[in-house]
PDB file of N, CA, C and O in Angstrom:
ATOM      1  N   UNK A  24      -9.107 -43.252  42.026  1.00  0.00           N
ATOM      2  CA  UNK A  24      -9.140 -42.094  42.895  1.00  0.00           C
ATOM      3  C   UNK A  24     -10.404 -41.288  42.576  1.00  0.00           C
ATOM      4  O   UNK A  24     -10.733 -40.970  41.433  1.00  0.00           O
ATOM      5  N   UNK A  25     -11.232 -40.920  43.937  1.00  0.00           N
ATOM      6  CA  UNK A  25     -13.089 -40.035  43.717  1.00  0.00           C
ATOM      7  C   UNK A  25     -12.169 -38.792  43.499  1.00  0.00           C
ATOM      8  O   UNK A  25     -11.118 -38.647  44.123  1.00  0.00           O
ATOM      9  N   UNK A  26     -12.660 -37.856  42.520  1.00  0.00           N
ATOM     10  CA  UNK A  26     -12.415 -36.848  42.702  1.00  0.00           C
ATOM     11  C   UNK A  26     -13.726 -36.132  43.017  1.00  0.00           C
ATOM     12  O   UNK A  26     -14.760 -36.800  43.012  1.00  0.00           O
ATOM     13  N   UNK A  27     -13.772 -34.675  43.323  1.00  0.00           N
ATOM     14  CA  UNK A  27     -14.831 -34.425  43.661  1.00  0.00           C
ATOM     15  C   UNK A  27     -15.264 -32.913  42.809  1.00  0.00           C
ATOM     16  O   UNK A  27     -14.394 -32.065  43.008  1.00  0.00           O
ATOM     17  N   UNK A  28     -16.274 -32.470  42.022  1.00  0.00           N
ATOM     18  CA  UNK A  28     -16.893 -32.072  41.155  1.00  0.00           C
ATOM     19  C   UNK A  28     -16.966 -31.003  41.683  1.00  0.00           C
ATOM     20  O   UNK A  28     -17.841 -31.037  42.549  1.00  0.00           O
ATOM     21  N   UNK A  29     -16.341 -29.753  41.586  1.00  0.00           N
ATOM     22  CA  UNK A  29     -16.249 -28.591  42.036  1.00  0.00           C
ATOM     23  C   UNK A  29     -16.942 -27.571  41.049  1.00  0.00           C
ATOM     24  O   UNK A  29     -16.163 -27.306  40.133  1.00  0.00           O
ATOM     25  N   UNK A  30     -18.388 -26.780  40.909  1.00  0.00           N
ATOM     26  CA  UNK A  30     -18.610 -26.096  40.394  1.00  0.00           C
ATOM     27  C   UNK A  30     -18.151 -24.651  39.831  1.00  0.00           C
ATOM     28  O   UNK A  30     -18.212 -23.702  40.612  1.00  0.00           O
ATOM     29  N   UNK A  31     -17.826 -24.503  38.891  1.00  0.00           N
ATOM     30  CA  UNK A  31     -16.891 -23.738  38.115  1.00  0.00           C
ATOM     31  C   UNK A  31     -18.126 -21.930  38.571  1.00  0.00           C
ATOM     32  O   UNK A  31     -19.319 -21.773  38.310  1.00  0.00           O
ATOM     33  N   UNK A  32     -17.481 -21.276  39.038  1.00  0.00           N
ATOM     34  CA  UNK A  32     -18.374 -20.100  39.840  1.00  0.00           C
ATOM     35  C   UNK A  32     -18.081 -18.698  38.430  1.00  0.00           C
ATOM     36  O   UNK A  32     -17.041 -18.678  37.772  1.00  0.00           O
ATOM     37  N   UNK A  33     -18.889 -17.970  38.289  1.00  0.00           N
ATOM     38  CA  UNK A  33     -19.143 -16.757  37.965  1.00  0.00           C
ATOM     39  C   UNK A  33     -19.296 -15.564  38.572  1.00  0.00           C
ATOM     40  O   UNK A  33     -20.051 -15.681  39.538  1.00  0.00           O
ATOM     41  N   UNK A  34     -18.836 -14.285  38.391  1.00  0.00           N
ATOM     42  CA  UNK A  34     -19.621 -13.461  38.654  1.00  0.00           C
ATOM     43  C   UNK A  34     -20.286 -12.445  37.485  1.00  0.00           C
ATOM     44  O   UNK A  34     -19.802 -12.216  36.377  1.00  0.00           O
ATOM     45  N   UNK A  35     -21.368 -11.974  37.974  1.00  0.00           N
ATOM     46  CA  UNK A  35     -22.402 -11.271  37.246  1.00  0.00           C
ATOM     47  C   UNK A  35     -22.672 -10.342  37.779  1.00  0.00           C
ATOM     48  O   UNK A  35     -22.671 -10.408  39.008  1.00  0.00           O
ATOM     49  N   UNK A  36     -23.020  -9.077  37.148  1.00  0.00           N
ATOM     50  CA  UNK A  36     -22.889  -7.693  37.529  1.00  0.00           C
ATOM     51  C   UNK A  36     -24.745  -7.749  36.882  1.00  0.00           C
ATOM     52  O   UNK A  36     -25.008  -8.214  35.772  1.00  0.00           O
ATOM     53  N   UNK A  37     -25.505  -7.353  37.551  1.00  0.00           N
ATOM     54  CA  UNK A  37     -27.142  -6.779  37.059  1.00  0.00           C
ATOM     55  C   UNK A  37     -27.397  -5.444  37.283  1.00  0.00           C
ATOM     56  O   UNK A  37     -26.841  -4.839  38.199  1.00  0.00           O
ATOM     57  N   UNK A  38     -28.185  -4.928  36.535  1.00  0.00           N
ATOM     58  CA  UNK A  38     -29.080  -4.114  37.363  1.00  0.00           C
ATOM     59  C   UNK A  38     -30.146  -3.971  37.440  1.00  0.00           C
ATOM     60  O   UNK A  38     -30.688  -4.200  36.358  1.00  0.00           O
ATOM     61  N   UNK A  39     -30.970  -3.625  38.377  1.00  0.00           N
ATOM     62  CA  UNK A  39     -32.405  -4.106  38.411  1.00  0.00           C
ATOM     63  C   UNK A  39     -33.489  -3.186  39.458  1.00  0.00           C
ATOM     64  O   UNK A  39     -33.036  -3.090  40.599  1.00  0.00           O
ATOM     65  N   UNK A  40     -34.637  -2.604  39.278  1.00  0.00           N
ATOM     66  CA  UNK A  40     -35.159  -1.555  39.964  1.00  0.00           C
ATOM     67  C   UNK A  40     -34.988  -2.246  41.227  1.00  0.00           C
ATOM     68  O   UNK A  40     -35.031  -3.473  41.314  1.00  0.00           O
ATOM     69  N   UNK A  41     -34.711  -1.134  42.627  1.00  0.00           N
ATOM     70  CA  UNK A  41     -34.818  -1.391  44.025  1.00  0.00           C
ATOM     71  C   UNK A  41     -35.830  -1.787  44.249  1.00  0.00           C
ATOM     72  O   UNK A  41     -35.629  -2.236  45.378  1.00  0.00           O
ATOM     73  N   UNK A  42     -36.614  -1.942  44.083  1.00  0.00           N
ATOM     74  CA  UNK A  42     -38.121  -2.762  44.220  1.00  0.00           C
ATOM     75  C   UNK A  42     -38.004  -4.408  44.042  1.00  0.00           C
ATOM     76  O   UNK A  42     -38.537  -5.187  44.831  1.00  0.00           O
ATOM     77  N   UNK A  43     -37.400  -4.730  43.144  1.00  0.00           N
ATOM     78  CA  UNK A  43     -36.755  -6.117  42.743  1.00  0.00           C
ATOM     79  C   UNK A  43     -36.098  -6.528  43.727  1.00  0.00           C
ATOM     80  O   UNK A  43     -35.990  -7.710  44.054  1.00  0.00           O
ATOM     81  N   UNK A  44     -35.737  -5.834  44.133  1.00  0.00           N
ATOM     82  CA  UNK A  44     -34.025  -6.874  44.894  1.00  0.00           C
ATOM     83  C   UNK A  44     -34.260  -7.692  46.182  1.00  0.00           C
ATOM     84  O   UNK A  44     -33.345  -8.388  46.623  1.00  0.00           O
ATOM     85  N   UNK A  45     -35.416  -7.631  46.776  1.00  0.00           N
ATOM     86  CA  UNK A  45     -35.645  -8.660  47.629  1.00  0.00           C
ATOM     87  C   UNK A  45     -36.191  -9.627  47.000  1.00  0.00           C
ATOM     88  O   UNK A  45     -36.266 -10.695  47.608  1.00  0.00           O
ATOM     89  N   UNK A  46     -36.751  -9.547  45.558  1.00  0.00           N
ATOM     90  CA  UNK A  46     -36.921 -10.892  44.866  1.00  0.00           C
ATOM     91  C   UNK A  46     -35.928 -11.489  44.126  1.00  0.00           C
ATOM     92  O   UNK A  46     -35.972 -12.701  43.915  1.00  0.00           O
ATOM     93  N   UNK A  47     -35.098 -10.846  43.731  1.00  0.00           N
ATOM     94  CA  UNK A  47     -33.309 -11.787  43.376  1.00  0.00           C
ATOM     95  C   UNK A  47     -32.839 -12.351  44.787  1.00  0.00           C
ATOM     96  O   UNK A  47     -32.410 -13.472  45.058  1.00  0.00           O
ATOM     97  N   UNK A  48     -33.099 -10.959  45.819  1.00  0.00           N
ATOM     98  CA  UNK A  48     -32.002 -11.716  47.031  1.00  0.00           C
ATOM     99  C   UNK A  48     -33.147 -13.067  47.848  1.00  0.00           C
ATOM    100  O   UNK A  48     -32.630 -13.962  48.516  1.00  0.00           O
ATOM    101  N   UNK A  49     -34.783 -12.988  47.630  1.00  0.00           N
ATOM    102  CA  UNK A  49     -35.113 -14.122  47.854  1.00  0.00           C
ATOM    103  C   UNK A  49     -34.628 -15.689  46.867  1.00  0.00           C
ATOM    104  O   UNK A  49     -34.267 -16.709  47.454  1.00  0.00           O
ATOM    105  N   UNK A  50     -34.697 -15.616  45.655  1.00  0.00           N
ATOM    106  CA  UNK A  50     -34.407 -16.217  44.922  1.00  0.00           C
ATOM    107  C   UNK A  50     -32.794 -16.791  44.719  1.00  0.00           C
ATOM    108  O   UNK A  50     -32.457 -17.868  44.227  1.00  0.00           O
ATOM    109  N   UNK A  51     -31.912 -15.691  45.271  1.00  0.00           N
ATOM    110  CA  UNK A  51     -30.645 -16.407  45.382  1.00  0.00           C
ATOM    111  C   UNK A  51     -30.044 -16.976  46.875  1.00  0.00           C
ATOM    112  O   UNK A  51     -29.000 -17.509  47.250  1.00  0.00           O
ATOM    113  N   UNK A  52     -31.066 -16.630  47.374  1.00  0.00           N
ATOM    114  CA  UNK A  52     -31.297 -17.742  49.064  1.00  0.00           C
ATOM    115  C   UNK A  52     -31.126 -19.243  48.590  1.00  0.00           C
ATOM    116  O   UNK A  52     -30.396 -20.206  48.827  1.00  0.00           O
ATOM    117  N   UNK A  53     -32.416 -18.843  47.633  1.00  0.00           N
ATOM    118  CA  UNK A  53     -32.932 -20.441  47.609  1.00  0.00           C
ATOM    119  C   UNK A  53     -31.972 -21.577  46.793  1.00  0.00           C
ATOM    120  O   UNK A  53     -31.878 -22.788  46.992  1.00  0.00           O
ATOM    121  N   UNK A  54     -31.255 -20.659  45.737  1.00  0.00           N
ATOM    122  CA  UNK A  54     -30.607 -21.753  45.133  1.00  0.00           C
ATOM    123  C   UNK A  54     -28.926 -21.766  45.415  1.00  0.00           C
ATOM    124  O   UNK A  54     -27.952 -22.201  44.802  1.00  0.00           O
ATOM    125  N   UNK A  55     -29.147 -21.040  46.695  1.00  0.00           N
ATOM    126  CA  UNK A  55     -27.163 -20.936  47.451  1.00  0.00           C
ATOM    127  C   UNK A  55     -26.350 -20.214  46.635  1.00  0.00           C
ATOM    128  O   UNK A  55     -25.169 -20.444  46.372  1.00  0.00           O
ATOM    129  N   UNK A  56     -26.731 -19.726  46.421  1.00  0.00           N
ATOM    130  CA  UNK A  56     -26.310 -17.978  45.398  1.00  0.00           C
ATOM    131  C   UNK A  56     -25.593 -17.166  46.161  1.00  0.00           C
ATOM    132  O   UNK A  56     -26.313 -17.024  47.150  1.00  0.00           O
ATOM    133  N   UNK A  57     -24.736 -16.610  46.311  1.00  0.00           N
ATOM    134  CA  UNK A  57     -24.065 -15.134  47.086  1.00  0.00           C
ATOM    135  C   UNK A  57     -24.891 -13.740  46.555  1.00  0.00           C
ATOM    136  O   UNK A  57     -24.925 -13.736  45.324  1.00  0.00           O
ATOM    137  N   UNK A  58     -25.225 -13.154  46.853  1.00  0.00           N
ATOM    138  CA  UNK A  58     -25.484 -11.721  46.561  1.00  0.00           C
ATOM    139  C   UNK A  58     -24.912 -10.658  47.340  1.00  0.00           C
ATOM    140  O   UNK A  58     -25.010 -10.695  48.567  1.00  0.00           O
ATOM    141  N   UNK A  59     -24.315  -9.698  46.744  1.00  0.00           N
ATOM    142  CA  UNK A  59     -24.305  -8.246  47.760  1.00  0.00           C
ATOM    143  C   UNK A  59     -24.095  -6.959  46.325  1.00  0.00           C
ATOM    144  O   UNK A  59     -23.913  -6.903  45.109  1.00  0.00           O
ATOM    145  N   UNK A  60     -24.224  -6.356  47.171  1.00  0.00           N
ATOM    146  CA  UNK A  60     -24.741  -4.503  46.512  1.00  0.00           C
ATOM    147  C   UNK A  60     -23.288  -3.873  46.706  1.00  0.00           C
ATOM    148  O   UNK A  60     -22.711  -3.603  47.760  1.00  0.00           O
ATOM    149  N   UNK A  61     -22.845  -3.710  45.329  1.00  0.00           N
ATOM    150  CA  UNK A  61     -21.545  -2.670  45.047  1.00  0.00           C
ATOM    151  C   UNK A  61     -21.928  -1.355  44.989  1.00  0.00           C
ATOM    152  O   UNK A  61     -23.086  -1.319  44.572  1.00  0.00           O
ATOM    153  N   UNK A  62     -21.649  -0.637  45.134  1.00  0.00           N
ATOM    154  CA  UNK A  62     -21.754   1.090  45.352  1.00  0.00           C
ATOM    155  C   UNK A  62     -20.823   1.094  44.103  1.00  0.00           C
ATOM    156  O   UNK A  62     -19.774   0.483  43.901  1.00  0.00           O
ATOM    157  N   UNK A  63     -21.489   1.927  43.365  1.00  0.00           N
ATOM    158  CA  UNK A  63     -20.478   2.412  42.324  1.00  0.00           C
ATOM    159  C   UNK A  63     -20.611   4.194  42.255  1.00  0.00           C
ATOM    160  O   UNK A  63     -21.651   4.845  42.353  1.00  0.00           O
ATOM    161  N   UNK A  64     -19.384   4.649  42.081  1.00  0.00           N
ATOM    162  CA  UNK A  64     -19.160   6.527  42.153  1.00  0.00           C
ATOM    163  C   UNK A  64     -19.560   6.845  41.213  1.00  0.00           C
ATOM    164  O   UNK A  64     -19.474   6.045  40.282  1.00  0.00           O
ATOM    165  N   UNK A  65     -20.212   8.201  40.973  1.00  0.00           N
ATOM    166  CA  UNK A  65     -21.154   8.799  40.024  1.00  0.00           C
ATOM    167  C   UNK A  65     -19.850   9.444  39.250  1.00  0.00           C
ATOM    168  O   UNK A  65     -19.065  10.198  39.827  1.00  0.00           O
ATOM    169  N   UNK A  66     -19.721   9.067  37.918  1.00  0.00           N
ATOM    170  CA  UNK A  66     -18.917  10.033  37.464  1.00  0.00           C
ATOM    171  C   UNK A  66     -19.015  11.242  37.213  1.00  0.00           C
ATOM    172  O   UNK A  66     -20.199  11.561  37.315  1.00  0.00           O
ATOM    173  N   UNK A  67     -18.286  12.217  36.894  1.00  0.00           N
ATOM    174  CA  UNK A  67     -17.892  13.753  36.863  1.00  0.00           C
ATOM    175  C   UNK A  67     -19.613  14.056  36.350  1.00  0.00           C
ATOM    176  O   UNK A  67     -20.507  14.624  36.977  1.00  0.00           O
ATOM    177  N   UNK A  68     -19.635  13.421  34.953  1.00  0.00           N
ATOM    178  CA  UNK A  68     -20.415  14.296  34.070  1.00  0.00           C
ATOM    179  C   UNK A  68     -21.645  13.717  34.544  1.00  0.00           C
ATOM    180  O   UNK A  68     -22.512  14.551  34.281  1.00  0.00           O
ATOM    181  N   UNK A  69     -22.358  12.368  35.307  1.00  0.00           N
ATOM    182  CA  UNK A  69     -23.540  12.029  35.912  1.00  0.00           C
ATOM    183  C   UNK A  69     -23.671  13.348  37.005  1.00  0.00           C
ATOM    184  O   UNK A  69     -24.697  14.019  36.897  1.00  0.00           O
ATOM    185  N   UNK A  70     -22.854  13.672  37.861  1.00  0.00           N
ATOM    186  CA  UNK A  70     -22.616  15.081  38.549  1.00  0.00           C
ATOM    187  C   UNK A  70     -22.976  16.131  38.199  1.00  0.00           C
ATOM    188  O   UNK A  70     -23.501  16.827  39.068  1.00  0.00           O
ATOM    189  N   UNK A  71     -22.871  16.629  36.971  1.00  0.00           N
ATOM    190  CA  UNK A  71     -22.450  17.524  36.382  1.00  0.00           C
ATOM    191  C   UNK A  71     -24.225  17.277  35.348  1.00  0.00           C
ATOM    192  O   UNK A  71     -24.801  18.268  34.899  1.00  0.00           O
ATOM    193  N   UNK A  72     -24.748  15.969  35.176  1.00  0.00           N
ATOM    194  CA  UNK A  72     -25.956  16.426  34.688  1.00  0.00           C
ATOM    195  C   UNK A  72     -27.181  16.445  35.556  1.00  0.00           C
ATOM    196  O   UNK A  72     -28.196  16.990  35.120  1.00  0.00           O
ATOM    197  N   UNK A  73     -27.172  15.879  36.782  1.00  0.00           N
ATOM    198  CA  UNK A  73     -28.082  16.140  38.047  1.00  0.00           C
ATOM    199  C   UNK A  73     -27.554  18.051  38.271  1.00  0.00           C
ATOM    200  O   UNK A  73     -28.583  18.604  38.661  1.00  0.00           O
ATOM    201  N   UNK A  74     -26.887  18.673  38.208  1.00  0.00           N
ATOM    202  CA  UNK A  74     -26.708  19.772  38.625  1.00  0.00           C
ATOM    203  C   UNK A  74     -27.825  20.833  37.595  1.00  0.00           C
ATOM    204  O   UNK A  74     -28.377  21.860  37.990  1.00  0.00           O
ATOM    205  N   UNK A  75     -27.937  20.195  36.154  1.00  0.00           N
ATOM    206  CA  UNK A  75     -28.254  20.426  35.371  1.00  0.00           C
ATOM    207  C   UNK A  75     -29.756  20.798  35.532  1.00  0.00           C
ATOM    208  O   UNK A  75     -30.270  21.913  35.446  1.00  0.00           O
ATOM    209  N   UNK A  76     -30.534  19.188  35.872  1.00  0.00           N
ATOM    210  CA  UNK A  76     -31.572  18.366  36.148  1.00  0.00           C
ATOM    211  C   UNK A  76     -31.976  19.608  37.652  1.00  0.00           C
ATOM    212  O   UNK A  76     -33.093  20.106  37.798  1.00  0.00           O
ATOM    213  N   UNK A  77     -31.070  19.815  38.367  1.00  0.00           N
ATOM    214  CA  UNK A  77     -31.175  20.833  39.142  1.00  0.00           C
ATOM    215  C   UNK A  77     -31.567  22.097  38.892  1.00  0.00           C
ATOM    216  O   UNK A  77     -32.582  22.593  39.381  1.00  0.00           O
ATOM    217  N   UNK A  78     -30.936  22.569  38.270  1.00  0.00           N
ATOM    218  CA  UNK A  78     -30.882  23.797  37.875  1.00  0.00           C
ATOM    219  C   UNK A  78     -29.940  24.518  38.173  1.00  0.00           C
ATOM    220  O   UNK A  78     -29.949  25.619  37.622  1.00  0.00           O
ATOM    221  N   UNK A  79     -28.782  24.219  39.127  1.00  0.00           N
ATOM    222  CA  UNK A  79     -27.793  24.707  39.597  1.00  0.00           C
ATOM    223  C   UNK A  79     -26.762  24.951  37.940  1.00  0.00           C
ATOM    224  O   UNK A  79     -26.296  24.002  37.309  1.00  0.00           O
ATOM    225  N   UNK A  80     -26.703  25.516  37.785  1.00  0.00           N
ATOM    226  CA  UNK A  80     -26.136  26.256  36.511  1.00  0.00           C
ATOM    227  C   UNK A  80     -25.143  27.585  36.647  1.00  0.00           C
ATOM    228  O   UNK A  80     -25.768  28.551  37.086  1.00  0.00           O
ATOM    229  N   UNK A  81     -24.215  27.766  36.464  1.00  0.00           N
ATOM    230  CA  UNK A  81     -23.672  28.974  36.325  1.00  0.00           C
ATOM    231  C   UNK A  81     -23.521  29.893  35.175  1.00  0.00           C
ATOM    232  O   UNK A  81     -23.683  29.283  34.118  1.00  0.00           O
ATOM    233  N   UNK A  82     -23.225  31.357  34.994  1.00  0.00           N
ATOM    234  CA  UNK A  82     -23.218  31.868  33.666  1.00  0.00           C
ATOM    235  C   UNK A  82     -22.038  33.148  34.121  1.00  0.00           C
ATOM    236  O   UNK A  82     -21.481  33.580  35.131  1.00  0.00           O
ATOM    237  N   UNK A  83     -22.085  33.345  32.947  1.00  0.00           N
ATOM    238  CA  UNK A  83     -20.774  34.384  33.093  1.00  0.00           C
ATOM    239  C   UNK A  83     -20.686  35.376  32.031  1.00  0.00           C
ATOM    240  O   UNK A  83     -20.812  35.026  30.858  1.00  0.00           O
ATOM    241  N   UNK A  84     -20.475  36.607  32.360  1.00  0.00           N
ATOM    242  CA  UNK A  84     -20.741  37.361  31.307  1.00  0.00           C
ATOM    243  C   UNK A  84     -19.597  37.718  30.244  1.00  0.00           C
ATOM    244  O   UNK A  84     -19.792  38.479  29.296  1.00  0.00           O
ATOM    245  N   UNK A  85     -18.755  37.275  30.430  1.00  0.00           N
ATOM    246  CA  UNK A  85     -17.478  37.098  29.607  1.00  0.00           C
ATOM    247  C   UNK A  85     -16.632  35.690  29.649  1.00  0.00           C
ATOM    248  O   UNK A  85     -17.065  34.839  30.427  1.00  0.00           O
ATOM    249  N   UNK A  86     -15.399  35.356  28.835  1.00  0.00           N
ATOM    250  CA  UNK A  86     -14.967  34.648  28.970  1.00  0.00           C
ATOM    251  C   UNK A  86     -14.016  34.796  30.323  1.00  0.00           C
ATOM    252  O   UNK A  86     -14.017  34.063  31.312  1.00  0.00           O
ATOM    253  N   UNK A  87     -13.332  35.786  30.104  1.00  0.00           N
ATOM    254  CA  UNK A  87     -12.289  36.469  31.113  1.00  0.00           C
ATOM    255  C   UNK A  87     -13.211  36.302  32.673  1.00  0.00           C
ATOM    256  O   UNK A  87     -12.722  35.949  33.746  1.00  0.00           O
ATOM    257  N   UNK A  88     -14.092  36.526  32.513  1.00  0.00           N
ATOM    258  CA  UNK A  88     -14.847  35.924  34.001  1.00  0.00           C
ATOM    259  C   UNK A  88     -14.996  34.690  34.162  1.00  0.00           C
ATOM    260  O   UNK A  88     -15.251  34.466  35.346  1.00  0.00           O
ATOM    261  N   UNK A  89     -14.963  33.795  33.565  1.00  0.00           N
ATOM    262  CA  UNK A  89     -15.121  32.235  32.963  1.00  0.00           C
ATOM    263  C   UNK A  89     -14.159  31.422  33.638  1.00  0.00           C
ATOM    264  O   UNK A  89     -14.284  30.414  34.333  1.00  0.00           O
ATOM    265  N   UNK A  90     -13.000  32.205  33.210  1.00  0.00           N
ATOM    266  CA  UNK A  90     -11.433  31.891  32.920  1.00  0.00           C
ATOM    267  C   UNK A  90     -10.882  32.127  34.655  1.00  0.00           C
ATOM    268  O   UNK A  90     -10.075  31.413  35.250  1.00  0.00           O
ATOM    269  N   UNK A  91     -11.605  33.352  35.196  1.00  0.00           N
ATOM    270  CA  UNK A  91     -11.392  34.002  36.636  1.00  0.00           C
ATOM    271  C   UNK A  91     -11.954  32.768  37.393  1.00  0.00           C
ATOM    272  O   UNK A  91     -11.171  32.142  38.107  1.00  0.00           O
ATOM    273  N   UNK A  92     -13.017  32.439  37.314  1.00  0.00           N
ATOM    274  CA  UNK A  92     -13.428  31.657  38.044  1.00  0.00           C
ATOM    275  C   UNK A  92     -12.899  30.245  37.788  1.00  0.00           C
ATOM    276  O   UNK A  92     -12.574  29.721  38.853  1.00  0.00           O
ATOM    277  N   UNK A  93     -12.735  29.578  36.888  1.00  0.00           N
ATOM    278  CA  UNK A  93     -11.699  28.138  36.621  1.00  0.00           C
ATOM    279  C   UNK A  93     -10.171  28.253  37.377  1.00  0.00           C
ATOM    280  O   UNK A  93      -9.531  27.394  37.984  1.00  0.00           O
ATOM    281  N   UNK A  94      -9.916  29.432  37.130  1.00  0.00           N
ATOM    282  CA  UNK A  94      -8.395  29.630  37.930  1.00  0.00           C
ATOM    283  C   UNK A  94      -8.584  29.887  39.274  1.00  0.00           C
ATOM    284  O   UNK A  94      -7.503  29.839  39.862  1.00  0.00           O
ATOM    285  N   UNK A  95      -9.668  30.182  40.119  1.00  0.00           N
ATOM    286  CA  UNK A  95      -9.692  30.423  41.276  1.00  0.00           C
ATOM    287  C   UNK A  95      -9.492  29.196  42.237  1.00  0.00           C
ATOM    288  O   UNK A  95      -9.504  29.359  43.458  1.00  0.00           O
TER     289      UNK A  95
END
């Protein structure tokens, strides 16, 4: 009985500058590769350090104002 030789598949997570990626996604043309682009969510504190990177900052002149504004 032929059996038939089924290639055992992976996946792989990269990352790689946007400038690159038409040379992976040319390159995984060529050798019958799948590619596609996952969106991944910025967590809290990536959020929270672009705000930073911003300048968007808050201050408070007490705690009790601190505390006012977290409970609001």
């Amino acid at each position: 009985m032929d059996t038939l030789s089924v290639p055992t598949m992976k996946t792989v997570s990269i990352e790689l500058p946007a400038a690159d990626y038409n040379l992976l996604k040319a390159l995984s043309k060529k050798m019958g590769w799948a590619t596609k682009i996952v969106k991944t969510k910025k967590s809290e504190l990536d959020l929270a350090l672009e705000d930073v990177r911003k300048g968007d900052l808050k201050s408070f002149d007490s705690v009790d104002d601190f505390m006012d504004y977290l409970n609001s």
